[in-house]
Coordinates of C-alpha atoms in Angstrom, one line a residue:
M1 CA 0.8 4.2 -27.0
E2 CA -2.2 2.8 -28.8
S3 CA -3.3 4.8 -31.8
I4 CA -7.0 5.6 -32.1
T5 CA -8.6 7.2 -35.1
I6 CA -11.9 8.9 -34.6
S7 CA -14.0 11.2 -36.6
A8 CA -14.7 14.9 -35.7
P9 CA -18.3 14.3 -34.7
Q10 CA -17.2 11.4 -32.5
S11 CA -14.5 13.6 -30.9
R12 CA -17.1 16.2 -30.1
F13 CA -19.3 13.5 -28.6
S14 CA -16.4 12.2 -26.5
L15 CA -15.7 15.7 -25.1
A16 CA -19.4 16.2 -24.4
H17 CA -19.5 12.9 -22.7
L18 CA -16.5 13.8 -20.5
V19 CA -18.2 17.1 -19.5
R20 CA -21.5 15.3 -18.7
S21 CA -19.7 12.8 -16.6
L22 CA -18.3 15.5 -14.3
G23 CA -19.8 14.8 -10.9
P24 CA -18.0 13.0 -8.0
G25 CA -14.8 14.9 -8.6
I26 CA -16.6 18.2 -8.5
M27 CA -18.5 17.2 -5.4
M28 CA -15.2 16.3 -3.8
A29 CA -13.9 19.7 -4.6
A30 CA -17.0 21.3 -3.1
A31 CA -16.5 19.3 0.1
A32 CA -12.8 20.3 0.2
V33 CA -12.9 24.0 -0.2
G34 CA -14.6 24.8 3.2
G35 CA -12.4 24.9 6.2
S36 CA -9.1 23.9 4.5
H37 CA -9.3 26.7 1.8
L38 CA -11.3 29.6 3.2
V39 CA -9.8 29.4 6.7
A40 CA -6.5 27.5 6.5
S41 CA -5.2 28.7 3.1
T42 CA -6.2 32.3 3.7
K43 CA -4.6 32.3 7.2
A44 CA -1.5 30.8 5.7
G45 CA -1.3 33.8 3.3
A46 CA -2.2 36.3 6.0
N47 CA 0.3 35.0 8.5
Y48 CA 3.2 34.0 6.3
G49 CA 2.7 35.6 2.9
W50 CA 3.7 33.3 0.1
Q51 CA 6.1 31.1 2.2
L52 CA 3.7 28.2 2.5
A53 CA 2.6 28.1 -1.1
A54 CA 5.1 25.4 -2.0
L55 CA 4.1 23.3 1.0
I56 CA 0.4 23.5 0.1
L57 CA 1.2 22.4 -3.5
L58 CA 3.4 19.6 -2.1
V59 CA 0.7 18.3 0.2
N60 CA -1.8 18.2 -2.6
L61 CA 0.7 16.4 -4.9
F62 CA 1.7 13.8 -2.3
K63 CA -1.9 13.0 -1.4
Y64 CA -3.0 12.7 -5.0
P65 CA -2.4 9.0 -5.4
F66 CA -4.4 8.1 -2.3
F67 CA -7.5 10.2 -3.3
R68 CA -7.2 8.8 -6.8
A69 CA -7.3 5.3 -5.3
G70 CA -11.0 5.7 -4.7
V71 CA -11.7 6.1 -8.4
Q72 CA -9.3 3.3 -9.5
Y73 CA -10.7 0.8 -7.0
T74 CA -14.4 1.5 -7.6
M75 CA -14.1 1.6 -11.4
G76 CA -11.9 -1.5 -11.5
T77 CA -14.0 -3.6 -9.1
G78 CA -17.4 -2.1 -9.0
N79 CA -17.0 -1.9 -5.2
S80 CA -16.6 1.1 -2.9
L81 CA -13.5 1.7 -0.8
V82 CA -15.5 0.9 2.3
E83 CA -16.1 -2.6 0.8
G84 CA -12.4 -2.8 0.2
Y85 CA -11.6 -2.0 3.9
S86 CA -14.1 -4.7 4.9
K87 CA -12.4 -7.3 2.8
M88 CA -9.1 -6.5 4.5
G89 CA -10.6 -7.3 7.8
K90 CA -13.4 -6.2 10.2
P91 CA -11.0 -4.2 12.5
Y92 CA -10.3 -1.9 9.6
L93 CA -14.0 -1.5 8.9
W94 CA -14.8 -0.8 12.6
L95 CA -12.0 1.7 12.8
F96 CA -13.1 3.5 9.7
F97 CA -16.7 3.6 11.0
A98 CA -15.7 5.1 14.3
L99 CA -13.4 7.7 12.8
S100 CA -16.1 8.6 10.2
S101 CA -18.8 9.0 12.9
I102 CA -16.7 11.5 14.9
S103 CA -15.7 13.4 11.8
A104 CA -19.2 13.5 10.4
V105 CA -20.7 15.1 13.5
V106 CA -17.9 17.5 14.3
N107 CA -17.3 18.7 10.7
T108 CA -21.1 19.1 10.1
A109 CA -21.5 21.1 13.3
A110 CA -18.6 23.4 12.4
L111 CA -19.6 23.9 8.8
L112 CA -23.2 24.5 9.9
M113 CA -22.1 27.4 12.2
F114 CA -19.9 28.9 9.5
S115 CA -22.7 28.8 7.0
A116 CA -25.2 30.2 9.4
S117 CA -22.9 33.1 10.4
L118 CA -22.4 34.0 6.7
L119 CA -26.1 33.7 5.9
A120 CA -26.7 36.6 8.3
Y121 CA -25.1 38.9 5.7
F122 CA -28.0 38.3 3.3
V123 CA -30.9 38.3 5.8
P124 CA -32.4 41.8 6.2
F125 CA -33.4 41.3 9.8
N126 CA -31.7 39.9 12.9
L127 CA -32.0 36.1 13.5
S128 CA -30.2 34.1 16.2
M129 CA -27.5 31.6 15.4
P130 CA -29.7 28.6 16.2
V131 CA -32.4 29.8 13.8
L132 CA -29.9 30.6 11.0
S133 CA -28.3 27.1 11.5
A134 CA -31.8 25.5 11.3
I135 CA -32.5 27.3 8.1
V136 CA -29.2 26.2 6.5
L137 CA -29.7 22.6 7.7
T138 CA -33.3 22.5 6.5
T139 CA -32.3 23.8 3.1
C140 CA -29.5 21.1 2.8
L141 CA -31.8 18.3 3.8
A142 CA -34.6 19.5 1.5
I143 CA -32.2 19.5 -1.5
L144 CA -30.8 16.1 -0.6
F145 CA -34.2 14.5 0.1
A146 CA -35.7 15.9 -3.1
G147 CA -33.1 15.0 -5.6
H148 CA -30.3 13.2 -3.6
Y149 CA -27.4 12.5 -6.0
K150 CA -28.7 14.4 -9.0
A151 CA -29.5 17.5 -6.9
L152 CA -26.2 17.4 -5.2
D153 CA -24.4 16.9 -8.5
L154 CA -26.1 20.0 -10.1
L155 CA -25.6 22.1 -7.0
S156 CA -21.9 21.2 -6.7
K157 CA -21.3 22.2 -10.3
T158 CA -23.1 25.5 -9.8
I159 CA -21.3 26.3 -6.5
M160 CA -17.8 25.5 -8.0
A161 CA -18.5 27.6 -11.1
V162 CA -19.7 30.6 -9.1
L163 CA -16.9 30.2 -6.5
T164 CA -14.2 30.0 -9.1
I165 CA -15.4 33.1 -11.0
A166 CA -15.9 35.1 -7.8
T167 CA -12.6 34.1 -6.3
L168 CA -10.6 34.9 -9.4
A169 CA -12.4 38.3 -9.6
A170 CA -11.4 39.1 -6.0
V171 CA -7.7 38.1 -6.7
F172 CA -7.5 40.4 -9.8
I173 CA -8.9 43.2 -7.8
A174 CA -6.5 42.6 -4.9
L175 CA -3.6 42.5 -7.3
G176 CA -4.5 46.1 -8.3
S177 CA -4.4 47.3 -4.7
P178 CA -2.3 45.0 -2.5
V179 CA -2.0 46.0 1.2
Q180 CA 1.0 48.0 2.1
P181 CA 2.9 46.4 5.1
M182 CA 3.3 48.4 8.2
E183 CA 6.6 50.2 8.6
G184 CA 9.3 47.9 10.0
F185 CA 7.1 44.8 9.4
E186 CA 9.1 41.5 9.0
S187 CA 7.3 38.5 7.8
P188 CA 7.4 35.7 10.4
S189 CA 8.9 32.3 9.5
P190 CA 6.6 29.3 9.4
W191 CA 9.6 27.0 9.9
T192 CA 9.7 27.3 13.7
L193 CA 8.4 25.1 16.5
A194 CA 5.6 27.6 17.2
A195 CA 4.2 27.2 13.8
I196 CA 4.0 23.3 13.8
G197 CA 0.5 23.3 15.1
F198 CA -0.8 25.5 12.3
I199 CA 1.1 23.5 9.7
V200 CA -0.4 20.3 11.0
V201 CA -4.0 21.6 10.8
T202 CA -3.3 22.9 7.3
M203 CA -1.8 19.6 6.1
G204 CA -4.5 17.5 7.8
W205 CA -7.3 19.2 5.9
M206 CA -5.5 20.0 2.7
P207 CA -7.2 19.4 0.3
A208 CA -9.5 17.4 2.6
P209 CA -9.4 14.6 5.3
I210 CA -8.3 11.4 3.5
E211 CA -11.5 9.6 4.3
I212 CA -13.1 11.9 1.7
S213 CA -11.6 9.5 -0.8
S214 CA -14.1 6.8 0.4
I215 CA -17.0 9.3 0.0
T216 CA -15.9 10.1 -3.5
S217 CA -15.9 6.3 -4.1
M218 CA -19.5 6.1 -2.9
W219 CA -20.6 9.0 -5.1
L220 CA -18.9 7.4 -8.1
K221 CA -20.7 4.1 -7.4
S222 CA -24.0 6.0 -7.3
Q223 CA -23.1 7.8 -10.6
C224 CA -22.3 4.5 -12.3
A225 CA -25.8 3.2 -11.4
Q226 CA -27.4 6.2 -13.1
Q227 CA -25.3 6.8 -16.2
N228 CA -22.6 5.3 -18.4
V229 CA -19.2 6.1 -16.8
T230 CA -15.9 4.9 -18.3
P231 CA -12.5 4.8 -16.6
R232 CA -11.3 7.7 -18.7
S233 CA -14.3 9.9 -17.9
A234 CA -14.1 9.0 -14.1
L235 CA -10.4 9.9 -14.0
F236 CA -11.0 13.1 -16.0
D237 CA -13.7 14.1 -13.5
F238 CA -11.4 13.3 -10.6
N239 CA -8.4 15.2 -12.0
V240 CA -10.6 18.3 -12.8
G241 CA -11.9 18.4 -9.2
Y242 CA -8.6 17.6 -7.5
I243 CA -6.4 20.0 -9.5
G244 CA -9.1 22.6 -9.1
T245 CA -9.0 22.4 -5.4
A246 CA -5.2 22.7 -5.4
L247 CA -5.4 25.8 -7.5
L248 CA -8.1 27.3 -5.4
A249 CA -6.0 26.7 -2.3
I250 CA -3.2 28.9 -3.9
I251 CA -5.8 31.5 -4.9
F252 CA -7.1 31.8 -1.3
L253 CA -3.5 31.9 0.0
S254 CA -2.8 34.7 -2.5
L255 CA -5.9 36.6 -1.2
G256 CA -4.5 36.4 2.3
A257 CA -1.0 37.4 1.2
L258 CA -2.2 40.4 -0.9
V259 CA -4.9 41.8 1.5
L260 CA -4.0 40.7 5.0
H261 CA -0.2 40.0 5.3
G262 CA 1.6 42.8 7.0
S263 CA -1.6 44.7 7.8
G264 CA -1.1 44.4 11.6
I265 CA -4.5 42.9 12.1
E266 CA -4.6 40.0 14.6
L267 CA -6.7 37.3 13.1
S268 CA -9.3 35.6 15.3
G269 CA -8.8 32.0 16.3
S270 CA -12.5 31.3 15.9
G271 CA -13.4 30.1 12.4
V272 CA -16.8 31.9 12.6
K273 CA -15.4 35.2 13.8
F274 CA -12.5 34.8 11.3
T275 CA -14.9 34.6 8.3
H276 CA -16.6 37.9 9.4
Q277 CA -13.3 39.5 10.1
L278 CA -12.1 38.4 6.6
V279 CA -15.1 39.9 4.9
G280 CA -14.7 43.2 6.8
L281 CA -11.0 43.4 6.0
Y282 CA -11.5 42.8 2.3
A283 CA -14.2 45.5 2.2
S284 CA -12.0 48.0 3.9
T285 CA -9.0 47.3 1.7
I286 CA -10.5 46.6 -1.7
G287 CA -13.6 48.8 -1.3
E288 CA -16.9 48.6 0.6
W289 CA -18.6 47.5 -2.6
S290 CA -16.7 44.2 -2.4
R291 CA -18.2 43.2 0.9
Y292 CA -21.0 41.1 -0.6
L293 CA -18.7 39.7 -3.2
I294 CA -16.4 38.3 -0.5
A295 CA -19.4 37.2 1.6
V296 CA -20.8 35.3 -1.4
I297 CA -17.5 33.6 -2.0
A298 CA -17.3 32.6 1.7
F299 CA -20.9 31.5 1.9
F300 CA -20.7 29.3 -1.2
C301 CA -17.4 27.8 0.1
I302 CA -19.0 26.8 3.4
F303 CA -22.5 25.9 2.2
G304 CA -21.1 23.7 -0.6
S305 CA -18.9 21.9 2.0
T306 CA -21.9 21.5 4.4
I307 CA -24.3 19.9 2.0
T308 CA -21.6 17.6 0.5
V309 CA -20.3 16.5 3.9
I310 CA -23.9 15.7 5.1
D311 CA -24.5 13.5 2.0
G312 CA -21.1 11.9 1.8
Y313 CA -20.7 10.9 5.5
A314 CA -24.2 9.5 5.5
R315 CA -23.4 7.3 2.5
V316 CA -20.2 5.9 4.0
L317 CA -21.8 5.4 7.5
S318 CA -24.8 3.6 5.8
E319 CA -22.4 1.4 3.7
S320 CA -20.4 0.6 6.9
Q321 CA -23.5 -0.4 8.7
R322 CA -24.5 -2.6 5.8
L323 CA -21.2 -4.4 5.7
I324 CA -21.1 -4.8 9.5
K325 CA -24.6 -6.4 9.4
K326 CA -23.6 -8.4 6.3
Q327 CA -26.6 -7.1 4.3
S328 CA -26.7 -7.6 0.5
E329 CA -27.4 -4.0 -0.5
M330 CA -27.5 -0.5 1.0
K331 CA -31.0 0.8 1.6
P332 CA -31.7 4.5 0.6
A333 CA -33.9 4.9 3.8
V334 CA -30.9 4.0 5.9
T335 CA -28.8 6.6 4.2
L336 CA -31.5 9.2 4.7
S337 CA -31.7 8.2 8.4
W338 CA -28.0 8.8 8.8
M339 CA -28.4 12.2 7.3
V340 CA -31.0 13.1 9.9
V341 CA -29.0 11.6 12.8
V342 CA -25.8 13.4 11.9
S343 CA -27.6 16.6 11.2
A344 CA -29.6 16.4 14.5
I345 CA -26.5 15.8 16.6
A346 CA -24.6 18.6 14.8
L347 CA -27.5 21.0 15.4
A348 CA -27.6 20.0 19.0
I349 CA -23.9 20.9 19.3
V350 CA -24.7 24.3 17.8
L351 CA -27.6 24.8 20.2
F352 CA -26.1 23.5 23.5
W353 CA -22.3 23.2 23.1
A354 CA -21.4 26.0 20.7
K355 CA -18.5 27.1 23.0
A356 CA -17.0 23.6 22.8
L357 CA -17.1 23.6 19.0
L358 CA -13.7 25.1 18.5
P359 CA -11.9 22.5 20.7
M360 CA -13.9 19.8 19.0
L361 CA -12.9 21.1 15.5
N362 CA -9.3 21.3 16.5
F363 CA -9.5 17.7 17.7
A364 CA -11.1 16.7 14.4
M365 CA -8.3 18.5 12.4
I366 CA -5.6 16.8 14.4
L367 CA -7.4 13.4 14.1
A368 CA -7.5 13.9 10.3
F369 CA -3.8 14.7 10.3
V370 CA -2.9 11.7 12.5
T371 CA -5.0 9.2 10.6
T372 CA -4.1 10.5 7.1
P373 CA -0.9 8.4 6.7
F374 CA -2.7 5.2 7.8
F375 CA -5.7 5.7 5.4
A376 CA -3.2 6.6 2.7
L377 CA -1.4 3.3 3.3
L378 CA -4.7 1.4 3.3
N379 CA -5.7 2.9 0.0
Y380 CA -2.3 2.2 -1.5
I381 CA -2.5 -1.5 -0.4
L382 CA -5.9 -1.9 -1.9
V383 CA -5.1 -0.6 -5.4
T384 CA -1.7 -2.3 -5.6
R385 CA -2.9 -5.7 -4.4
T386 CA -6.1 -5.7 -6.5
Q387 CA -6.1 -6.8 -10.1
L388 CA -7.2 -3.7 -12.0
P389 CA -7.8 -3.1 -15.7
A390 CA -4.9 -1.5 -17.6
P391 CA -6.3 2.0 -17.7
L392 CA -6.8 1.9 -13.9
A393 CA -3.7 0.0 -12.8
V394 CA -1.1 1.8 -10.7
S395 CA 1.7 3.0 -13.0
K396 CA 5.4 2.9 -12.1
Q397 CA 5.4 6.7 -11.8
L398 CA 2.3 6.7 -9.6
R399 CA 3.8 3.9 -7.4
W400 CA 6.9 6.0 -6.8
L401 CA 4.8 9.1 -6.0
S402 CA 2.8 7.0 -3.6
I403 CA 5.9 5.8 -1.8
A404 CA 7.3 9.3 -1.6
G405 CA 3.9 10.5 -0.3
L406 CA 3.9 7.8 2.4
I407 CA 7.4 8.8 3.5
Y408 CA 6.3 12.5 3.5
L409 CA 3.1 11.9 5.5
F410 CA 4.6 9.5 8.1
G411 CA 7.6 11.7 8.4
F412 CA 5.5 14.8 9.3
L413 CA 3.4 12.6 11.7
A414 CA 6.7 11.6 13.5
V415 CA 7.6 15.3 13.7
F416 CA 4.2 16.1 15.2
V417 CA 4.3 13.3 17.7
W418 CA 7.8 14.5 18.8
W419 CA 6.6 18.1 19.0
K420 CA 3.3 17.4 20.8
W421 CA 4.3 14.7 23.3
L422 CA 8.1 14.3 23.4
L423 CA 9.5 17.8 23.2

């Protein structure tokens, strides 16, 4: 290892620089903690106790190299992952653009409904779901249009700080008064054919759909244009965000295990109803005073995911359009237009096809699971075949972890195909 001698003031400056450079990794975390953490992780704890904790950690570990690839490729080449897909061939770019378009609309619509339903807790009078959705959407677009990257950066850091503090507080409270299982209750096993569907959804969105790596890449490219970013600071930011999401997933699982597991309450299949049910159950178990604490946690989870998803997908769709049309640079007006288009279609779904939202969301989750191994392979090929500087190159350990992750992801995909269509 190379020896570096630095003075104390320089060390303090280095640490301060690393803290200031936090951005894309934290925004990735804010995008990830919505459906996968609040819904999937909490349900995992509620249904199966602590049994899926190891699986959730394993999924996060095996996906790590493929999310990290976005930082390595962008810092090493100055290009986004989307540009990397384009260089591999137009079919890859078109496939990415199609999948991202579907995910952008469905995910935004689902998160919009979740945010709107939770906003109702803090509004002193009754408003319809379309009106609440419009308020959330208008707020998101106003923040993004006013400050764009800087506004999103600051908001994400605030949301993650509040979310972490509030969630840890709820866990400590729940540890003091865990739910007492019903008499004769036996915890069901997740290792059955009946549970494969739930595990697939959890794995597909844990910590987030793999295309989020390309969004992180775009955020990083934008950050580099506005401030000095080094490979060390970029990787530090990514690790803080990624490890933070893994720990938050376990914290939400522990909330479900401590408060809901064995309570005899049948959880709703609807994400919106589930969030209300979750808030009510916490209030009845921990104390009525905690109702708004849990509601704040849930709202910040979903609102943070909503605004980062709108911004992130608009960026990758705009970048894809630029590359398809062979334009020299991405125009901010095009990105803003994609924000409006995605938001308008998502709001239309909430207004006119709300009943079809859950099937669409399930489709998006399964799509994320099915495409994850292929995007993971694509990211692995990009970073291993590209000549990267030493600090960003794929180490021997990371290469072996990547291979193990690909075997794991393609193996689970084979099990799902067998269960879904061949069994």
